[in-house]
Structure formats: C-alpha cells, structure tokens
Short mmCIF file of C-alpha atoms and ligand atoms in Angstrom, two decimals:
data_model
loop_
_atom_site.label_atom_id
_atom_site.label_comp_id
_atom_site.label_asym_id
_atom_site.label_seq_id
_atom_site.Cartn_x
_atom_site.Cartn_y
_atom_site.Cartn_z
CA MET A 1 -65.03 -206.15 89.05
CA GLY A 2 -66.22 -202.59 89.50
CA ILE A 3 -69.90 -201.60 89.04
CA LYS A 4 -70.49 -199.17 86.35
CA LYS A 5 -73.13 -196.51 87.08
CA GLU A 6 -73.77 -194.46 84.09
CA ILE A 7 -74.57 -190.74 84.78
CA LYS A 8 -75.13 -188.26 81.83
CA ARG A 9 -74.79 -184.63 81.92
CA PRO A 10 -78.08 -182.61 82.68
CA ARG A 11 -80.37 -181.85 79.61
CA GLY A 12 -79.52 -178.64 78.06
CA THR A 13 -76.01 -178.47 79.46
CA ARG A 14 -72.68 -179.05 77.42
CA ASP A 15 -69.28 -180.34 77.83
CA PHE A 16 -66.53 -178.29 76.32
CA THR A 17 -63.32 -180.13 75.13
CA PRO A 18 -60.00 -178.19 75.35
CA GLU A 19 -60.14 -177.52 71.67
CA GLU A 20 -63.57 -175.83 72.07
CA MET A 21 -62.37 -173.96 75.08
CA GLU A 22 -59.29 -172.83 73.15
CA ARG A 23 -61.71 -171.53 70.37
CA ARG A 24 -64.12 -169.85 72.61
CA GLU A 25 -61.38 -168.34 74.68
CA HIS A 26 -59.99 -166.61 71.63
CA VAL A 27 -63.30 -165.19 70.40
CA GLU A 28 -64.17 -164.11 74.09
CA ASN A 29 -60.84 -162.39 74.28
CA LEU A 30 -61.52 -160.38 71.13
CA ILE A 31 -64.82 -159.26 72.39
CA LYS A 32 -63.28 -158.28 75.68
CA SER A 33 -60.33 -156.36 74.23
CA VAL A 34 -63.05 -154.28 72.08
CA ILE A 35 -65.03 -153.76 75.28
CA GLU A 36 -61.92 -152.80 77.45
CA SER A 37 -60.69 -150.41 74.75
CA TYR A 38 -64.02 -148.21 75.59
CA ASN A 39 -62.88 -148.24 79.36
CA TYR A 40 -65.51 -150.85 80.37
CA ARG A 41 -64.26 -152.78 83.59
CA ARG A 42 -65.17 -156.42 84.55
CA ILE A 43 -67.42 -157.22 87.45
CA LEU A 44 -68.80 -160.61 88.79
CA THR A 45 -72.05 -161.13 90.48
CA PRO A 46 -73.57 -164.35 92.11
CA THR A 47 -74.35 -167.40 90.31
CA PHE A 48 -77.63 -167.30 92.34
CA GLU A 49 -79.88 -164.56 93.72
CA HIS A 50 -83.12 -164.11 95.28
CA SER A 51 -85.82 -165.09 92.80
CA GLU A 52 -87.62 -161.89 93.58
CA LEU A 53 -84.92 -159.74 91.92
CA PHE A 54 -85.82 -161.30 88.51
CA GLU A 55 -89.58 -161.51 89.04
CA LEU A 56 -89.97 -157.76 89.58
CA LYS A 57 -89.05 -156.64 85.87
CA SER A 58 -87.37 -159.21 83.83
CA GLY A 59 -90.37 -160.21 81.95
CA GLU A 60 -92.82 -163.18 81.14
CA GLU A 61 -90.32 -164.84 79.12
CA ILE A 62 -87.59 -165.08 81.63
CA ARG A 63 -89.92 -165.34 84.55
CA GLU A 64 -91.39 -168.79 83.12
CA HIS A 65 -88.08 -170.21 82.64
CA MET A 66 -86.39 -169.58 85.88
CA TYR A 67 -84.39 -172.06 87.80
CA VAL A 68 -86.05 -171.62 91.07
CA PHE A 69 -84.95 -173.58 94.36
CA GLU A 70 -85.41 -173.22 98.05
CA ASP A 71 -82.15 -173.53 100.23
CA LYS A 72 -81.94 -175.25 103.61
CA SER A 73 -83.12 -172.14 105.29
CA GLY A 74 -86.44 -171.91 103.10
CA ARG A 75 -85.00 -168.91 101.09
CA LYS A 76 -86.56 -168.90 97.43
CA LEU A 77 -83.47 -168.56 95.20
CA CYS A 78 -82.75 -168.89 91.55
CA LEU A 79 -79.98 -169.31 89.21
CA ARG A 80 -79.48 -166.15 87.41
CA PRO A 81 -81.39 -166.04 84.06
CA GLU A 82 -79.61 -162.56 82.84
CA ALA A 83 -77.32 -160.15 84.52
CA THR A 84 -78.86 -156.56 84.16
CA ALA A 85 -81.24 -157.08 87.29
CA SER A 86 -78.19 -158.44 89.47
CA ILE A 87 -75.88 -155.52 88.19
CA CYS A 88 -78.68 -152.95 89.19
CA ARG A 89 -79.01 -154.66 92.66
CA MET A 90 -75.08 -154.48 92.85
CA PHE A 91 -75.31 -150.92 91.84
CA ALA A 92 -77.70 -150.10 94.70
CA GLN A 93 -75.81 -152.33 97.44
CA THR A 94 -72.10 -151.60 96.50
CA LEU A 95 -71.73 -149.08 93.89
CA ARG A 96 -73.83 -146.14 94.67
CA LYS A 97 -71.22 -144.00 95.71
CA GLU A 98 -69.00 -144.33 92.55
CA ARG A 99 -68.58 -141.68 90.20
CA LEU A 100 -70.67 -141.75 87.18
CA PRO A 101 -70.80 -142.79 84.53
CA LEU A 102 -70.07 -146.43 85.31
CA ARG A 103 -68.98 -148.70 82.45
CA LEU A 104 -69.23 -152.34 83.56
CA TYR A 105 -68.98 -155.61 81.58
CA TYR A 106 -69.55 -159.27 82.45
CA SER A 107 -68.93 -162.53 80.84
CA TYR A 108 -70.56 -165.65 82.60
CA PRO A 109 -73.05 -168.37 82.22
CA MET A 110 -76.92 -167.88 82.55
CA PHE A 111 -79.67 -170.49 83.37
CA ARG A 112 -82.92 -170.69 81.85
CA TYR A 113 -85.22 -173.80 82.08
CA GLU A 114 -86.11 -173.72 78.46
CA ARG A 115 -86.73 -176.56 75.85
CA PRO A 116 -83.24 -177.24 74.51
CA GLN A 117 -82.59 -177.14 70.86
CA LYS A 118 -79.85 -175.83 68.38
CA GLY A 119 -78.85 -172.22 69.92
CA ARG A 120 -80.94 -172.63 72.98
CA TYR A 121 -79.50 -174.22 75.94
CA ARG A 122 -80.31 -174.70 79.70
CA GLU A 123 -76.83 -173.25 80.69
CA PHE A 124 -75.42 -170.72 78.25
CA TRP A 125 -72.92 -167.79 78.11
CA GLN A 126 -73.56 -164.13 77.74
CA ILE A 127 -71.01 -161.40 77.51
CA GLY A 128 -72.68 -158.03 78.17
CA ILE A 129 -72.00 -154.27 79.06
CA GLU A 130 -74.01 -151.75 81.18
CA LEU A 131 -73.25 -148.09 80.87
CA ILE A 132 -74.81 -146.46 84.01
CA GLY A 133 -75.49 -142.79 84.52
CA SER A 134 -76.14 -141.11 81.32
CA GLU A 135 -79.62 -140.62 79.59
CA ARG A 136 -77.84 -139.13 76.67
CA PRO A 137 -78.21 -140.43 73.00
CA GLU A 138 -74.48 -140.53 72.74
CA ALA A 139 -74.57 -143.16 75.51
CA ASP A 140 -77.05 -145.39 73.59
CA ALA A 141 -74.83 -144.93 70.57
CA GLU A 142 -71.73 -146.01 72.35
CA VAL A 143 -73.24 -149.03 73.63
CA ILE A 144 -74.43 -149.92 69.93
CA ASP A 145 -71.10 -149.19 68.72
CA ILE A 146 -69.49 -151.45 71.15
CA ALA A 147 -71.73 -154.27 69.98
CA VAL A 148 -71.09 -153.67 66.37
CA ASN A 149 -67.21 -153.32 66.64
CA SER A 150 -67.09 -156.59 68.75
CA LEU A 151 -68.50 -158.44 65.98
CA LYS A 152 -66.51 -156.74 63.32
CA ARG A 153 -63.34 -157.73 65.42
CA ILE A 154 -64.50 -161.45 64.96
CA ASP A 155 -65.12 -160.73 61.25
CA LEU A 156 -68.81 -161.72 61.34
CA ASN A 157 -71.43 -160.53 59.14
CA PHE A 158 -74.78 -159.58 60.85
CA ILE A 159 -77.92 -157.19 60.78
CA LEU A 160 -78.53 -154.66 63.21
CA GLU A 161 -82.01 -153.44 63.99
CA ILE A 162 -83.00 -150.70 66.25
CA GLY A 163 -86.33 -149.81 67.85
CA HIS A 164 -87.66 -147.76 70.48
CA MET A 165 -89.74 -148.78 73.55
CA GLY A 166 -90.30 -145.29 74.64
CA ILE A 167 -92.54 -144.86 71.44
CA LEU A 168 -94.43 -147.93 72.07
CA ARG A 169 -94.94 -147.36 75.70
CA GLU A 170 -96.04 -143.77 75.12
CA PHE A 171 -98.13 -144.68 72.41
CA MET A 172 -99.88 -147.45 74.42
CA LYS A 173 -100.38 -145.06 77.47
CA GLU A 174 -101.95 -142.49 75.17
CA LEU A 175 -104.34 -145.13 73.86
CA GLY A 176 -105.31 -145.79 77.36
CA ILE A 177 -103.90 -149.44 77.64
CA ARG A 178 -103.67 -150.33 81.09
CA ASP A 179 -100.31 -150.56 82.73
CA ASP A 180 -100.85 -154.11 83.84
CA ILE A 181 -101.59 -155.32 80.27
CA GLN A 182 -98.62 -153.57 78.63
CA PRO A 183 -95.79 -156.19 79.52
CA HIS A 184 -97.93 -158.94 78.04
CA LEU A 185 -98.74 -156.95 75.05
CA ILE A 186 -94.98 -156.12 74.36
CA THR A 187 -94.19 -159.86 74.57
CA LEU A 188 -96.69 -160.38 71.97
CA ILE A 189 -95.45 -157.70 69.96
CA ASP A 190 -91.79 -159.18 70.36
CA LYS A 191 -92.96 -162.51 69.18
CA GLY A 192 -94.82 -160.89 66.19
CA ASP A 193 -98.17 -162.34 67.07
CA LEU A 194 -100.18 -159.53 65.31
CA ASP A 195 -103.38 -161.08 65.58
CA LYS A 196 -103.33 -161.30 69.13
CA VAL A 197 -101.98 -157.84 69.36
CA GLY A 198 -104.80 -156.51 67.17
CA ARG A 199 -107.36 -158.18 69.63
CA ILE A 200 -105.97 -155.98 72.34
CA VAL A 201 -105.31 -152.91 70.89
CA ASP A 202 -107.95 -151.70 68.38
CA ASN A 203 -106.19 -149.10 66.74
CA LYS A 204 -104.97 -149.27 63.07
CA LYS A 205 -102.04 -146.86 63.31
CA PHE A 206 -100.54 -148.76 66.20
CA LEU A 207 -100.64 -152.05 64.29
CA GLU A 208 -99.17 -150.20 61.36
CA LEU A 209 -96.31 -148.72 63.57
CA ILE A 210 -95.20 -152.02 64.99
CA GLN A 211 -94.95 -153.25 61.56
CA LEU A 212 -92.60 -150.46 60.20
CA ASN A 213 -89.27 -152.00 59.27
CA GLY A 214 -86.80 -150.28 56.85
CA HIS A 215 -84.30 -147.43 56.76
CA MET A 216 -84.54 -143.59 57.44
CA ASP A 217 -88.08 -143.18 55.62
CA VAL A 218 -89.43 -145.45 58.57
CA LEU A 219 -89.01 -142.41 60.75
CA ASP A 220 -91.20 -140.25 58.45
CA ASP A 221 -93.80 -142.90 58.37
CA ALA A 222 -93.82 -143.14 61.97
CA GLU A 223 -93.96 -139.31 62.42
CA ALA A 224 -97.26 -139.33 60.12
CA LEU A 225 -98.91 -142.11 62.12
CA LEU A 226 -97.87 -140.56 65.61
CA ASP A 227 -98.98 -136.87 64.66
CA GLU A 228 -101.65 -136.73 67.37
CA TYR A 229 -99.82 -138.80 69.97
CA LYS A 230 -97.56 -136.27 71.38
CA ARG A 231 -95.70 -138.05 73.82
CA ALA A 232 -94.75 -140.88 71.59
CA LEU A 233 -93.65 -138.35 69.10
CA GLU A 234 -91.27 -136.97 71.52
CA SER A 235 -89.78 -140.41 72.17
CA LEU A 236 -89.49 -140.53 68.14
CA GLU A 237 -87.31 -137.33 68.52
CA ASN A 238 -84.97 -139.23 70.98
CA LEU A 239 -84.54 -141.93 68.45
CA ARG A 240 -83.61 -139.39 65.67
CA SER A 241 -80.84 -138.19 68.07
CA ILE A 242 -79.35 -141.58 68.55
CA LEU A 243 -79.26 -142.23 64.84
CA TYR A 244 -77.76 -139.05 64.46
CA TRP A 245 -74.76 -140.23 66.37
CA LEU A 246 -74.84 -143.55 64.79
CA LYS A 247 -74.51 -142.06 61.37
CA ILE A 248 -71.27 -140.23 62.59
CA LEU A 249 -69.96 -143.62 63.99
CA ASP A 250 -70.55 -144.83 60.46
CA ILE A 251 -72.99 -147.73 61.79
CA ASP A 252 -75.34 -149.63 59.27
CA TYR A 253 -78.64 -150.32 60.63
CA ARG A 254 -82.41 -150.94 59.85
CA ILE A 255 -85.14 -149.49 61.89
CA ASN A 256 -87.76 -151.75 63.19
CA LEU A 257 -90.33 -150.34 65.40
CA GLY A 258 -91.82 -153.83 66.05
CA ILE A 259 -88.97 -154.78 68.32
CA GLY A 260 -90.66 -155.55 71.56
CA ARG A 261 -87.89 -157.09 73.55
CA GLY A 262 -89.02 -159.91 75.94
CA ILE A 263 -87.68 -157.95 78.78
CA GLU A 264 -89.94 -155.57 80.67
CA TYR A 265 -87.42 -153.05 81.84
CA TYR A 266 -86.54 -151.26 78.62
CA THR A 267 -87.80 -147.79 78.43
CA GLY A 268 -86.09 -146.10 75.28
CA MET A 269 -83.90 -147.48 72.41
CA VAL A 270 -84.00 -151.17 71.96
CA PHE A 271 -81.74 -152.97 69.49
CA GLU A 272 -81.06 -156.51 68.25
CA ILE A 273 -78.47 -158.27 66.02
CA ARG A 274 -79.23 -161.36 64.03
CA ILE A 275 -77.19 -163.60 62.08
CA PRO A 276 -79.50 -165.02 59.55
CA GLU A 277 -77.49 -168.46 58.98
CA LEU A 278 -78.36 -169.33 62.53
CA GLY A 279 -81.87 -170.20 61.50
CA ALA A 280 -84.43 -170.24 64.14
CA GLN A 281 -82.35 -168.91 67.04
CA SER A 282 -80.69 -166.11 64.99
CA GLN A 283 -80.63 -163.53 67.53
CA VAL A 284 -76.83 -163.00 68.79
CA CYS A 285 -77.44 -159.75 70.78
CA GLY A 286 -80.18 -157.86 72.52
CA GLY A 287 -79.93 -154.52 74.37
CA GLY A 288 -81.36 -151.33 75.28
CA ARG A 289 -82.10 -148.33 77.45
CA TYR A 290 -83.59 -148.99 81.03
CA ASP A 291 -83.95 -145.80 82.93
CA ASN A 292 -86.20 -147.09 85.86
CA LEU A 293 -84.72 -150.19 86.70
CA ILE A 294 -81.85 -149.00 89.21
CA GLU A 295 -84.49 -146.75 90.79
CA LEU A 296 -86.48 -149.88 91.75
CA PHE A 297 -83.71 -151.17 93.85
CA SER A 298 -81.76 -147.77 94.96
CA GLY A 299 -84.64 -145.47 95.26
CA ILE A 300 -82.59 -142.79 93.14
CA ARG A 301 -83.10 -142.35 89.39
CA VAL A 302 -80.09 -143.59 87.61
CA PRO A 303 -80.43 -143.89 83.77
CA ALA A 304 -78.65 -146.61 82.01
CA SER A 305 -78.31 -148.65 78.85
CA GLY A 306 -76.56 -152.11 77.76
CA PHE A 307 -76.60 -155.15 75.78
CA ALA A 308 -75.88 -158.84 76.05
CA PHE A 309 -74.45 -161.21 73.58
CA GLY A 310 -75.40 -164.62 73.45
CA PHE A 311 -72.01 -166.03 73.18
CA ASP A 312 -72.68 -169.59 72.05
CA ARG A 313 -74.55 -168.40 69.15
CA ILE A 314 -71.68 -166.20 68.32
CA MET A 315 -69.56 -169.34 68.23
CA ASP A 316 -72.04 -171.19 66.15
CA ALA A 317 -71.83 -168.27 63.65
CA VAL A 318 -68.11 -168.45 63.63
CA GLU A 319 -68.38 -171.92 62.46
CA LEU A 320 -71.09 -171.19 59.89
CA GLN A 321 -69.16 -168.34 58.43
CA GLY A 322 -66.05 -170.33 58.26
CA ILE A 323 -64.09 -167.92 60.32
CA ASP A 324 -60.48 -168.99 61.01
CA ILE A 325 -59.15 -169.20 64.16
CA PRO A 326 -55.48 -169.79 64.85
CA GLU A 327 -54.82 -173.00 66.38
CA LYS A 328 -53.01 -173.01 70.02
CA ARG A 329 -49.93 -175.23 69.85
CA VAL A 330 -47.52 -176.21 72.63
CA ASP A 331 -44.28 -174.88 72.00
CA VAL A 332 -42.27 -177.64 73.38
CA VAL A 333 -42.05 -181.35 74.31
CA ILE A 334 -39.15 -182.47 76.03
CA ALA A 335 -37.83 -186.04 75.48
CA PRO A 336 -35.26 -187.52 77.86
CA THR A 337 -33.60 -190.30 76.09
CA ASN A 338 -33.53 -192.75 79.26
CA GLN A 339 -34.35 -192.65 82.87
CA ASN A 340 -30.94 -190.98 83.96
CA MET A 341 -31.67 -187.99 81.84
CA ARG A 342 -34.87 -187.12 83.83
CA GLU A 343 -33.31 -184.75 86.39
CA ASP A 344 -31.46 -182.56 83.49
CA ALA A 345 -34.69 -182.79 81.37
CA LEU A 346 -36.90 -181.42 84.14
CA LYS A 347 -34.35 -178.58 84.96
CA ILE A 348 -34.43 -177.60 81.41
CA ALA A 349 -38.16 -177.73 81.47
CA SER A 350 -38.51 -175.40 84.38
CA HIS A 351 -36.20 -172.96 83.07
CA LEU A 352 -38.08 -172.56 79.58
CA ARG A 353 -41.43 -172.38 81.20
CA GLU A 354 -40.80 -168.91 82.19
CA TYR A 355 -41.12 -168.00 78.51
CA LEU A 356 -42.86 -171.04 76.72
CA SER A 357 -45.50 -173.67 77.17
CA VAL A 358 -43.56 -176.96 77.64
CA ASP A 359 -44.71 -180.60 77.97
CA ILE A 360 -42.58 -183.26 79.40
CA ASP A 361 -42.93 -187.15 79.21
CA VAL A 362 -44.56 -188.61 82.29
CA MET A 363 -45.25 -191.95 80.77
CA ASN A 364 -41.63 -193.40 80.87
CA ARG A 365 -41.83 -193.69 77.01
CA LYS A 366 -39.06 -194.31 74.67
CA LEU A 367 -37.76 -191.65 72.45
CA GLY A 368 -39.74 -193.04 69.16
CA LYS A 369 -42.80 -192.77 71.05
CA ILE A 370 -42.43 -189.32 72.59
CA LEU A 371 -41.73 -188.07 68.86
CA GLU A 372 -45.04 -189.69 67.88
CA TYR A 373 -46.66 -188.18 70.77
CA ALA A 374 -45.31 -184.60 69.91
CA ASP A 375 -46.37 -185.09 66.28
CA GLU A 376 -49.80 -186.07 67.25
CA ILE A 377 -50.39 -183.24 69.57
CA ASN A 378 -48.85 -180.92 66.96
CA ALA A 379 -45.88 -179.47 69.17
CA ARG A 380 -43.71 -176.98 67.40
CA PHE A 381 -40.46 -178.41 68.81
CA VAL A 382 -39.06 -181.33 70.58
CA ILE A 383 -36.10 -181.11 72.65
CA ILE A 384 -34.22 -184.31 73.07
CA VAL A 385 -31.97 -184.50 76.20
CA GLY A 386 -29.53 -187.31 75.92
CA PRO A 387 -26.09 -188.06 77.66
CA GLU A 388 -23.87 -186.58 75.01
CA ASP A 389 -26.03 -183.55 74.76
CA ILE A 390 -25.48 -182.94 78.38
CA ARG A 391 -21.82 -183.65 78.24
CA GLU A 392 -21.62 -180.67 75.98
CA GLU A 393 -24.08 -178.70 78.11
CA SER A 394 -26.33 -178.81 75.02
CA VAL A 395 -29.57 -180.50 73.69
CA THR A 396 -31.02 -181.66 70.41
CA ILE A 397 -33.81 -179.92 69.05
CA ARG A 398 -36.15 -180.78 66.40
CA ASN A 399 -38.62 -178.66 64.57
CA MET A 400 -41.65 -180.47 64.02
CA ASP A 401 -42.89 -178.58 61.11
CA THR A 402 -39.59 -178.67 58.91
CA GLY A 403 -38.09 -182.06 60.45
CA GLU A 404 -34.92 -180.08 60.73
CA GLN A 405 -32.81 -181.63 63.86
CA ARG A 406 -29.57 -180.14 65.31
CA ARG A 407 -27.62 -179.89 68.47
CA ILE A 408 -27.56 -176.41 70.22
CA GLU A 409 -26.08 -175.26 73.64
CA ILE A 410 -28.80 -175.01 76.37
CA LYS A 411 -28.31 -171.37 76.69
CA GLU A 412 -29.01 -171.04 73.00
CA ILE A 413 -32.39 -172.50 72.96
CA MET A 414 -34.48 -169.26 73.56
CA ASN A 415 -32.63 -167.76 70.33
CA PHE A 416 -33.63 -170.83 68.47
CA ILE A 417 -37.41 -170.92 69.43
CA GLN A 418 -38.86 -167.61 68.48
P1 AMP B 1 -81.93 -161.83 76.33
O1 AMP B 1 -81.20 -161.62 77.80
O2 AMP B 1 -83.19 -162.76 76.53
O3 AMP B 1 -82.18 -160.59 75.75
O4 AMP B 1 -80.80 -162.53 75.63
C1 AMP B 1 -79.66 -161.82 75.09
C2 AMP B 1 -79.01 -162.86 74.25
O5 AMP B 1 -78.81 -164.25 74.78
C3 AMP B 1 -79.95 -163.46 73.10
O6 AMP B 1 -79.81 -162.63 71.94
C4 AMP B 1 -79.36 -164.95 72.84
O7 AMP B 1 -78.27 -164.72 71.74
C5 AMP B 1 -78.81 -165.34 73.95
N1 AMP B 1 -79.67 -166.35 74.65
C6 AMP B 1 -80.87 -166.08 75.32
N2 AMP B 1 -81.37 -167.27 75.78
C7 AMP B 1 -80.51 -168.30 75.43
C8 AMP B 1 -80.39 -169.57 75.66
N3 AMP B 1 -81.54 -170.41 76.02
N4 AMP B 1 -79.44 -170.25 74.86
C9 AMP B 1 -78.43 -169.71 74.21
N5 AMP B 1 -78.41 -168.27 74.08
C10 AMP B 1 -79.58 -167.78 74.66
#
C-alpha cells in the first residue's frame, strides 16, 4: 500500500478549475479587446526582479508586503508585487529608442505577502496599461476612458473617483512638510486616518481639502482653500483640463481629493474605481500619472500614466452582479460503436478538429456510456461511427439539445453542425 502525503496549496493562493478558467478567460478577453482597440500592445516582464526595483518608489504598503528571497548567488530578489516599476525598468533597458507615445499592457499575476481574506490574496492577477511619453491631459483622459470602457464592456456597475497627487504634493511642499515625511503622510491620507494626518499637518485648509469629495463644485471649494498656495493651484488647473476631456468622452465621475494612493510614484492625476457590493475590498482599479519614475531608471524625463485592474475582484463582482457569461461547450463527442470502428472514428475526429472542438472516447466505453458522458459534459453533438454508417461513407449524428438523430454523409458533417 502507498503512503499518502497530504500537501496543500500555500496560504493565499488558489486553484482554478476548468470552468473557472473559462469564465476568467472570457472576461479577460473582453478587457483585452477594449485595451487593444486603443492600440495598446501586450508585454511580459519577469516574474521576479531585484527587490531594490520596488523598494525605491513603490511605497510603504507594497514594501512591507514583498516576497523577498535570496538566490543561490546571494542576489536579493523578489516576486513582482506590481508591474509599473518593472515596465519603467524595461523602458530604460530595452525600449528607450522606441517612438513615443508607447502604449503597453500586461495581464499577469502579482505577489504580496498580505493577510489573506476575501478579495485579498497572496497571488492575484492584474491587467494594466501604461501610456508612456505624454504629459497631456488627453493622455490621462485616455487612460481613464480605457478603464471605464473595459468595465462597461463587461456590463459592470461601478463608481469612478478622481483625485490629484500634484495638488497634495505641492500643498505639502508649500506648507514646508519635509520630503521624507511626505510618503508616510500620503499613506495615512490613503487609509483615511485623519487623526494621524492632523497630528503631522497642523493646517485646517489641508485637512479640509483632503476631505473634499463630490462633483464639479469640489473644484471651486478647492480653489477657495488653495488661494494662497500658488503651485497647488496650478495642479488644480491641470485637473480641470483632465476633467474637460472626460466630459467630452462622456465619463461619469466623482472628485475625491483625499485619494492618496498607497504608491509613492504618482505625481498628478490619480483615480480609483470601486464596486461597493464587494465590501471591504471594493477597489477594482487604481491608477494615475507618474512623471518621475522612468527618469529614476533611465536618467531621462519621460512622463507617463497608467492603471491596474485587480482582476480577481472584477471576477467576484461579475458573480455578485449576476452577469451572464456564455458557457463554453465541446462541439462533438465521437462514439465508435465497437473496437473495429476506432480507426475510422479517429480519422473523422482529426478531420473535424480543423474546424471544431472534438472529444473522442479513450475509455473503451460502450455506446450507451459514451452518450451518458456526452450528456454530462454538455456536448452539442455526438457522432456515432458504426459499420453500417461507414459502409455508406456516413455517420449517425445526434443533436444533444433536441435529441434529433439522423444518418448523414461524412462530407456533409460540417454543413450540419453550424
Ligand atoms: P495597487 O497596485 O495596489 O494599486 O492595486 C491595484 C489593484 O489590484 C487594486 O485596486 C486591487 O483591485 C488589486 N489588488 C491589490 N492587492 C491585491 C490582493 N492582495 N489581492 C487581490 N487583489 C489585489
């Protein structure tokens, strides 16, 4: 007797069944088709990088949760926790001669050592885009437009909130808040921990500003609060131009100047998309403008903006909002009636596979059992291959939805199955 050794999957990871993968792929393809319709091209970066890459600018939240390890030569590496830093490194290393703007996208898993819970995993998937080379508000608007249209293509309901790191950063600078404190402060703003923010920044206007949340009137309120803070006001003007383009694109949004984003490299517009039904982990998308990150790796200033979807949360939202995903079905199960019919059955299968998905019995089952199997896996048709059929260069075809069964010539099969 063998010895059973139970090994479970690591905490915070998941197995995906074929049914789940079909649903995930369907939704992933919808998002990819929208992204590609804006002329974005897919890239791939390594699963692990030098951990320094993310330690530089990815922010406290990410730094604390990195999967860091040493390889056999003593290099300090980590499983990628996000893609933007990798893509900036890739730009500096391999893409710097490319014509700008560069429109890139990715779809792959990220790794963060977090406490697993619903909507928060240690291995999770992101689909994201980066628009590299433009500092124009139109570029920011394009990035938001893609995020919004991707979710609309899936038929999801969601809330879009837009903020601006430039306003916050310039305001902090003008208030004399030290550079090294700013990232921590932004993390606190992002978490909505106003008490702690208040202890660091003793300025009523600042505290009011980060609580502004609403529609267009927020901009006027912000302007009133910022009257003496000129550089922050300039950033507000930039936000106005972005919103102008969004209006033309007919995008519905709220303005929330308290969006901090846990990631340090954002410099301008930032946005988040939430789906409230998801509960505590309701954010399905985060993005913004990062004008200094590429320079950090390449030495040349190249402005950029982008976003990342949390794909697993999108899939949870698809379930919660009851969105219908068409079931994927095998077209044909081929059933030889006895062992002598196997050769003909295989030839027919090979021929049909040029056009259809075809399953053939490999269990030496009797016809009745094959029909049961075809019914259980929800096949569209069964093609029965028996001696009388073959004598007439025919097969017997059964439509599993209607139960209708008839003999047709082999060369007619494709006309019958449409
Ligand atoms: P971030 O890179 O932190 O801005 O995250 C972008 C998106 O990825 C978030 O809006 C989430 O939807 C998703 N996300 C982040 N962390 C996790 C996680 N641990 N598990 C699942 N999704 C996540």
